[in-house]
Coordinates of C-alpha atoms in Angstrom, one line a residue:
Chain A
M64 CA 24.3 -25.3 -1.4
V65 CA 24.1 -23.4 2.1
R66 CA 23.8 -20.1 0.2
N67 CA 20.5 -21.2 -1.2
G68 CA 19.0 -20.5 2.3
S69 CA 16.4 -23.3 2.1
V70 CA 18.8 -25.4 4.9
E71 CA 19.2 -22.5 7.3
S72 CA 15.9 -21.0 7.7
P73 CA 12.5 -22.9 8.4
S74 CA 9.8 -22.5 6.1
P75 CA 6.4 -21.6 7.5
R76 CA 4.8 -24.2 5.2
P77 CA 5.7 -27.6 3.9
R78 CA 7.3 -27.2 0.5
I79 CA 5.5 -29.4 -1.8
H80 CA 7.5 -28.4 -5.1
Q81 CA 11.0 -28.3 -3.4
T82 CA 13.5 -30.7 -4.3
H83 CA 16.2 -31.8 -1.7
P84 CA 18.9 -29.2 -2.0
H85 CA 21.6 -31.9 -2.7
D86 CA 19.5 -32.9 -5.6
T87 CA 19.2 -29.5 -7.1
P88 CA 20.5 -29.8 -10.7
L89 CA 23.4 -27.2 -11.7
F90 CA 21.7 -25.5 -14.5
Q91 CA 18.4 -24.6 -12.2
S92 CA 20.6 -23.3 -9.7
T93 CA 22.4 -21.0 -12.1
V94 CA 19.3 -19.7 -13.8
S95 CA 17.9 -19.0 -10.8
Q96 CA 20.9 -17.1 -9.2
S97 CA 21.2 -15.0 -12.5
N98 CA 17.4 -14.3 -12.0
L99 CA 17.8 -13.5 -8.4
R100 CA 20.7 -11.1 -9.3
R101 CA 18.7 -9.3 -11.9
F102 CA 15.7 -8.9 -9.4
N103 CA 18.3 -7.4 -6.7
Y104 CA 19.5 -4.9 -9.3
W105 CA 16.1 -3.7 -10.0
I106 CA 15.3 -3.7 -6.0
L107 CA 18.8 -1.7 -5.5
L108 CA 17.5 0.8 -8.3
F109 CA 14.3 1.8 -6.4
R110 CA 15.8 1.8 -3.1
L111 CA 18.6 4.2 -4.5
S112 CA 15.7 6.5 -6.0
A113 CA 13.8 6.2 -2.6
F114 CA 16.8 7.3 -0.9
C115 CA 17.7 10.2 -3.1
F116 CA 14.2 11.4 -3.3
S117 CA 13.3 11.4 0.4
L118 CA 16.6 12.7 1.5
S119 CA 16.3 15.6 -0.6
A120 CA 12.6 16.2 0.5
A121 CA 13.8 16.3 4.2
V122 CA 16.5 18.4 3.2
F123 CA 14.5 21.0 1.5
M124 CA 11.8 21.0 4.2
L125 CA 14.6 21.6 6.5
T126 CA 16.1 24.6 4.6
T127 CA 12.8 26.1 4.0
N128 CA 13.3 28.2 7.3
V129 CA 16.6 29.6 6.6
A130 CA 16.3 31.8 3.7
H131 CA 14.0 34.3 5.1
H132 CA 16.0 36.6 7.5
D133 CA 15.3 39.5 5.3
H134 CA 11.5 39.5 6.1
D135 CA 12.5 39.9 10.0
D136 CA 11.6 43.9 9.6
D137 CA 8.0 43.0 8.6
S138 CA 5.1 43.0 10.9
I139 CA 4.2 39.5 10.3
S140 CA 7.1 37.1 11.4
P141 CA 8.1 34.9 8.6
P142 CA 6.7 31.4 8.9
R143 CA 9.1 28.4 9.9
W144 CA 8.3 24.9 8.8
Y145 CA 8.4 23.6 12.3
H146 CA 5.5 25.8 13.3
F147 CA 3.3 23.4 11.2
G148 CA 2.5 20.0 12.7
A149 CA 2.0 18.5 9.0
F150 CA 5.5 19.8 7.6
R151 CA 7.1 18.4 10.8
F152 CA 5.4 15.0 9.9
V153 CA 6.5 15.4 6.3
F154 CA 10.2 15.7 7.5
A155 CA 10.1 13.0 10.1
A156 CA 8.6 10.6 7.5
N157 CA 11.2 11.6 4.7
S158 CA 14.0 11.2 7.4
I159 CA 13.0 7.9 8.4
V160 CA 12.4 6.7 5.0
A161 CA 15.7 8.0 3.9
I162 CA 17.7 6.2 6.7
Y163 CA 15.6 2.8 6.1
S164 CA 16.5 3.2 2.4
L165 CA 20.3 3.7 3.0
F166 CA 20.4 0.7 5.2
E167 CA 18.3 -1.3 2.4
I168 CA 20.9 -0.2 -0.1
G169 CA 23.6 -1.9 2.1
A170 CA 21.7 -4.7 2.6
S171 CA 21.3 -5.2 -1.3
V172 CA 24.8 -4.7 -1.9
W173 CA 25.7 -7.1 0.1
E174 CA 23.4 -9.7 -1.2
I175 CA 24.3 -8.9 -4.7
Y176 CA 28.1 -9.3 -3.8
S177 CA 28.1 -12.2 -1.4
N178 CA 24.8 -14.1 -2.3
C179 CA 23.8 -14.1 1.5
T180 CA 21.0 -11.9 2.9
V181 CA 22.2 -9.8 6.0
F182 CA 19.6 -11.2 8.5
P183 CA 18.5 -15.1 8.1
E184 CA 16.4 -15.5 4.9
F185 CA 13.1 -15.7 6.6
S186 CA 13.4 -12.6 8.7
Q187 CA 15.1 -10.7 5.9
V188 CA 12.3 -11.3 3.3
W189 CA 9.5 -10.1 5.8
F190 CA 11.5 -7.4 7.3
D191 CA 11.9 -6.0 3.8
F192 CA 8.4 -6.3 3.1
G193 CA 6.9 -5.2 6.3
H194 CA 9.0 -2.0 6.4
D195 CA 8.3 -1.2 2.6
Q196 CA 4.6 -1.3 3.3
V197 CA 4.7 0.7 6.4
F198 CA 7.0 3.3 4.9
A199 CA 4.9 3.6 1.6
Y200 CA 1.8 4.3 3.4
L201 CA 3.6 6.6 5.9
L202 CA 5.1 8.7 3.1
L203 CA 1.6 9.0 1.5
S204 CA 0.0 10.0 4.6
A205 CA 2.9 12.6 5.0
G206 CA 2.4 13.8 1.7
S207 CA -1.5 14.1 1.8
T208 CA -1.3 15.8 5.2
G209 CA 1.5 18.5 4.1
T210 CA -0.7 18.9 0.6
E211 CA -3.7 19.8 2.5
L212 CA -1.6 22.2 4.8
A213 CA 0.0 24.0 1.9
R214 CA -3.7 24.4 0.2
Q215 CA -4.8 25.9 3.1
L216 CA -1.8 28.2 3.7
R217 CA -2.6 29.6 0.1
G218 CA -6.3 30.4 1.4
V219 CA -5.0 32.4 4.4
D220 CA -2.6 34.9 2.7
T221 CA 0.9 33.3 4.0
C222 CA 1.8 32.6 0.5
T223 CA 1.2 36.0 -0.9
V224 CA 3.0 37.4 1.9
N225 CA 6.1 34.9 1.7
N226 CA 5.8 33.1 -1.5
A227 CA 9.3 31.5 -1.4
F228 CA 8.4 29.5 1.6
C229 CA 5.4 28.0 0.0
I230 CA 7.3 27.2 -3.4
Q231 CA 9.9 25.4 -1.2
S232 CA 7.4 23.5 0.5
D233 CA 5.6 22.4 -2.5
I234 CA 9.1 21.4 -4.0
A235 CA 9.6 19.2 -0.6
L236 CA 6.2 17.4 -1.0
A237 CA 6.6 16.7 -4.8
L238 CA 10.0 15.1 -3.9
G239 CA 8.3 13.0 -1.0
F240 CA 5.6 11.8 -3.7
V241 CA 8.3 10.6 -5.9
G242 CA 10.1 8.9 -3.1
F243 CA 6.6 7.5 -2.0
L244 CA 6.5 5.9 -5.5
S245 CA 9.8 4.2 -5.4
V246 CA 9.0 2.8 -2.0
L247 CA 5.5 1.7 -3.4
I248 CA 7.5 -0.1 -6.3
S249 CA 10.0 -1.7 -3.8
S250 CA 7.2 -2.8 -1.7
L251 CA 5.6 -4.8 -4.7
L252 CA 9.1 -6.3 -5.6
S253 CA 9.7 -7.3 -1.9
G254 CA 6.3 -8.7 -1.6
Y255 CA 6.8 -10.9 -4.7
R256 CA 9.8 -12.4 -2.7
V257 CA 7.8 -13.0 0.4
V258 CA 5.3 -14.9 -1.5
C259 CA 7.8 -16.7 -3.3
F260 CA 9.5 -17.6 -0.1
M261 CA 5.9 -18.7 1.6
I262 CA 5.2 -21.0 -1.7
K263 CA 8.6 -22.6 -2.3
G264 CA 10.6 -22.2 0.9
S265 CA 13.5 -19.8 -0.9
R266 CA 13.8 -16.4 -2.0
F267 CA 14.9 -17.2 -5.5
V268 CA 12.8 -16.2 -8.3
H269 CA 12.5 -18.3 -11.1
Chain B
M258 CA -11.4 -29.5 -15.2
V259 CA -12.2 -26.5 -17.0
R260 CA -13.2 -25.0 -13.4
N261 CA -9.4 -25.1 -12.5
G262 CA -9.1 -22.2 -14.9
S263 CA -5.7 -23.2 -16.0
V264 CA -7.3 -24.4 -19.4
E265 CA -9.1 -21.3 -20.1
S266 CA -6.6 -18.4 -19.4
P267 CA -3.2 -17.9 -20.6
S268 CA -0.5 -17.9 -18.3
P269 CA 2.2 -15.0 -18.3
R270 CA 5.1 -17.4 -17.8
P271 CA 5.7 -21.1 -18.2
R272 CA 4.2 -23.3 -15.8
I273 CA 7.3 -25.4 -14.3
H274 CA 5.4 -26.9 -11.6
Q275 CA 2.3 -27.6 -12.9
T276 CA 1.0 -31.2 -14.0
H277 CA -1.4 -31.6 -17.0
P278 CA -5.0 -30.7 -15.8
H279 CA -6.2 -34.2 -16.8
D280 CA -3.4 -35.9 -14.6
T281 CA -4.2 -33.9 -11.5
P282 CA -4.7 -36.5 -8.7
L283 CA -8.1 -36.2 -7.0
F284 CA -6.9 -35.6 -3.3
Q285 CA -4.7 -32.5 -4.5
S286 CA -7.7 -31.0 -6.5
T287 CA -10.1 -31.3 -3.4
V288 CA -7.5 -30.1 -1.0
S289 CA -6.7 -26.8 -2.9
Q290 CA -10.5 -26.4 -3.5
S291 CA -11.2 -26.3 0.1
N292 CA -8.0 -24.3 0.8
L293 CA -9.3 -21.8 -1.9
R294 CA -12.9 -21.7 -0.5
R295 CA -11.5 -20.9 2.9
F296 CA -9.1 -18.3 1.3
N297 CA -12.1 -16.8 -0.6
Y298 CA -14.2 -16.8 2.7
W299 CA -11.5 -14.5 4.4
I300 CA -11.3 -12.2 1.5
L301 CA -15.4 -11.8 1.6
L302 CA -15.1 -11.1 5.1
F303 CA -12.7 -8.4 4.3
R304 CA -14.8 -7.0 1.7
L305 CA -17.7 -7.0 3.7
S306 CA -15.9 -4.9 6.3
A307 CA -14.7 -2.7 3.7
F308 CA -18.1 -2.1 2.4
C309 CA -19.6 -1.4 5.9
F310 CA -17.0 1.1 6.9
S311 CA -16.6 3.2 3.8
L312 CA -20.3 3.4 3.3
S313 CA -21.2 4.4 6.8
A314 CA -18.1 6.8 6.4
A315 CA -19.6 8.4 3.1
V316 CA -23.1 8.5 4.8
F317 CA -21.8 10.2 7.8
M318 CA -19.8 12.9 5.8
L319 CA -23.0 13.3 3.6
T320 CA -25.5 13.7 6.6
T321 CA -22.9 16.2 8.4
N322 CA -24.4 19.4 6.8
V323 CA -28.2 18.4 7.7
A324 CA -28.4 18.7 11.4
H325 CA -27.4 22.2 11.9
H326 CA -30.3 24.5 10.3
D327 CA -30.8 25.7 13.8
H328 CA -27.7 27.5 13.7
D329 CA -29.0 29.7 10.6
D330 CA -29.7 32.8 13.0
D331 CA -26.1 33.0 13.8
S332 CA -24.0 35.7 12.3
I333 CA -21.5 32.8 10.9
S334 CA -23.5 30.6 8.5
P335 CA -23.0 27.0 9.5
P336 CA -20.3 25.0 7.6
R337 CA -21.2 22.5 5.1
W338 CA -19.0 19.5 4.2
Y339 CA -19.1 20.6 0.9
H340 CA -17.4 23.7 1.5
F341 CA -14.2 21.8 2.1
G342 CA -12.2 20.3 -0.6
A343 CA -10.6 17.8 1.8
F344 CA -13.9 16.6 3.2
R345 CA -15.5 16.2 -0.6
F346 CA -12.4 14.1 -1.4
V347 CA -13.1 11.9 1.7
F348 CA -16.6 11.5 0.8
A349 CA -15.7 10.7 -3.0
A350 CA -13.0 7.9 -2.0
N351 CA -15.5 6.2 0.7
S352 CA -18.2 6.1 -2.0
I353 CA -16.0 4.8 -4.7
V354 CA -14.8 2.1 -2.5
A355 CA -18.2 1.2 -1.1
I356 CA -19.3 0.7 -4.8
Y357 CA -16.2 -1.3 -5.7
S358 CA -16.6 -3.2 -2.4
L359 CA -20.1 -4.2 -3.4
F360 CA -19.1 -5.4 -6.8
E361 CA -16.4 -7.5 -5.3
I362 CA -18.5 -8.9 -2.7
G363 CA -20.7 -10.1 -5.3
A364 CA -17.7 -11.6 -7.2
S365 CA -16.5 -13.7 -4.2
V366 CA -20.0 -14.8 -3.6
W367 CA -20.1 -16.0 -7.0
E368 CA -16.6 -17.4 -6.8
I369 CA -17.5 -19.4 -3.7
Y370 CA -20.8 -20.9 -5.1
S371 CA -20.0 -21.6 -8.6
N372 CA -16.0 -22.1 -8.2
C373 CA -15.6 -19.9 -11.4
T374 CA -14.2 -16.3 -11.3
V375 CA -16.4 -13.5 -12.9
F376 CA -13.7 -12.2 -15.3
P377 CA -11.2 -14.9 -16.6
E378 CA -9.0 -15.8 -14.1
F379 CA -5.8 -13.9 -15.4
S380 CA -8.0 -10.7 -15.4
Q381 CA -9.6 -11.2 -12.3
V382 CA -6.4 -11.8 -10.0
W383 CA -4.8 -8.9 -11.5
F384 CA -8.1 -6.7 -11.4
D385 CA -8.7 -7.4 -7.7
F386 CA -5.0 -6.8 -6.9
G387 CA -4.7 -3.5 -8.9
H388 CA -7.9 -1.8 -7.6
D389 CA -7.2 -3.1 -4.3
Q390 CA -3.7 -1.5 -4.0
V391 CA -5.3 2.0 -5.7
F392 CA -8.0 2.0 -3.2
A393 CA -6.0 1.6 -0.2
Y394 CA -3.8 4.3 -1.1
L395 CA -6.5 6.3 -2.2
L396 CA -8.5 6.3 1.1
L397 CA -5.5 6.5 3.1
S398 CA -4.8 9.8 1.3
A399 CA -8.2 10.9 1.9
G400 CA -8.2 10.1 5.4
S401 CA -4.7 12.0 6.0
T402 CA -6.2 14.9 4.0
G403 CA -9.5 15.2 5.9
T404 CA -7.6 14.5 9.4
E405 CA -5.3 17.7 8.6
L406 CA -8.3 19.9 7.6
A407 CA -10.2 18.8 10.7
R408 CA -7.1 19.7 12.7
Q409 CA -7.0 23.1 11.4
L410 CA -10.7 23.6 11.9
R411 CA -9.9 23.3 15.4
G412 CA -7.5 25.9 15.2
V413 CA -9.7 28.7 13.4
D414 CA -12.8 28.3 16.0
T415 CA -14.9 26.6 13.5
C416 CA -15.3 23.9 16.3
T417 CA -16.2 26.1 19.1
V418 CA -19.0 27.7 17.4
N419 CA -20.3 24.4 15.7
N420 CA -18.9 21.3 17.7
A421 CA -21.6 18.8 16.2
F422 CA -20.0 19.5 12.7
C423 CA -16.4 18.6 13.8
I424 CA -17.6 15.7 16.1
Q425 CA -19.6 14.2 12.9
S426 CA -16.6 14.6 10.6
D427 CA -14.2 13.2 13.0
I428 CA -16.6 10.0 13.0
A429 CA -16.5 10.2 9.3
L430 CA -12.8 10.2 9.0
A431 CA -12.4 7.2 11.7
L432 CA -14.7 5.1 9.7
G433 CA -12.7 5.8 6.8
F434 CA -9.5 4.6 8.5
V435 CA -11.0 1.4 9.4
G436 CA -12.4 0.9 6.0
F437 CA -8.7 1.6 4.6
L438 CA -7.6 -1.2 6.9
S439 CA -10.0 -3.7 5.5
V440 CA -8.9 -2.6 2.1
L441 CA -5.3 -2.8 3.2
I442 CA -5.7 -6.7 4.6
S443 CA -7.7 -7.6 1.1
S444 CA -4.9 -6.0 -1.1
L445 CA -2.4 -8.4 0.8
L446 CA -4.7 -11.4 0.4
S447 CA -5.5 -10.5 -3.4
G448 CA -1.7 -9.9 -3.9
Y449 CA -0.7 -13.5 -2.6
R450 CA -3.2 -14.7 -5.0
V451 CA -1.6 -12.7 -7.9
V452 CA 1.9 -14.1 -6.9
C453 CA 0.5 -17.6 -6.8
F454 CA -0.9 -17.2 -10.3
M455 CA 2.2 -15.9 -11.5
I456 CA 4.2 -18.8 -10.0
K457 CA 1.9 -21.8 -10.7
G458 CA -0.4 -20.5 -13.3
S459 CA -3.5 -21.0 -11.2
R460 CA -5.2 -18.9 -8.7
F461 CA -5.4 -22.1 -6.2
V462 CA -3.5 -21.7 -3.2
H463 CA -1.9 -24.7 -1.6

């Protein structure tokens, strides 16, 4: 019964619809347990996707400057990704989201196997939702900024001189946008959990 | 009782906690009515703010090209906002959000005065939330794109030649970001309403 979480953590509102934990009938508990488990599998799936895509975006951006040493004899020195503020922003945002997603994957797996949240329930649902929201906006902002820079670079002949650089940064941007979509869906799911918690005083979805 | 909305519109899930409309005790009905009214005032406030800021951002961007006819004798022709794809994006996004906010202000006022939603309740809560989400991301994307372009323009001497152009577009971008914050908060509020509707089968917040 302690695992329900409603005993451990204070609720921000009075729980109108909630029965006393010791009165909960067994069938409702097992139904909501299995619903929560299915819900957690979905969240885990999108966290995995966010991790893979944002990590690959960061790695693609990071390796963009390595492959062009054969251009050193050109009069124009080859561009490096870290010469451009927008690309640094893309790299930083995707790295942060990759680290955060790794942590959240751990938290999800822990919750699926032990039925407890890592932090107290109240902190956990708000932590997840708040970070998902912020990181979704962060990734979109980084992606848009990087895309505008990539468009500008096409205008000023950087891409005709060094086309591989532009293609590789385009791929990194595209991967970042897919990562953004994953974080966006995670944020909708964790937002649903937050409102469930606000209304019913427990993270269990019915 | 029809105003409760639970009779008119189909609910996506079985309503576990809902009593039959004809059994609703008077005190609960008036409490949730007054809560809903307060909630609607908050939403209206943020819609008004979104409207004002996105409209002024669009107008500022639109008028950026008018004030520089005295530069026509320069060798460099003065820049116009519509020469830049990113500024066109900023203008379009802010105009769309201004029109949408105007419609939503009307819908909010209608709901406060008549206690009914404009569309059926199910459509209304999903319409509001979906559009708020999309437009929040749209405004942020436009703002980031425009900011990157403004940074690039500072690098290529456009701003030293024609500083008023850059200052005016910076103001338009800043207004757009404030509009984004308003739409973001509206989207959180309407998201809360959607989950209330999903869980309890009515848009009433307790």
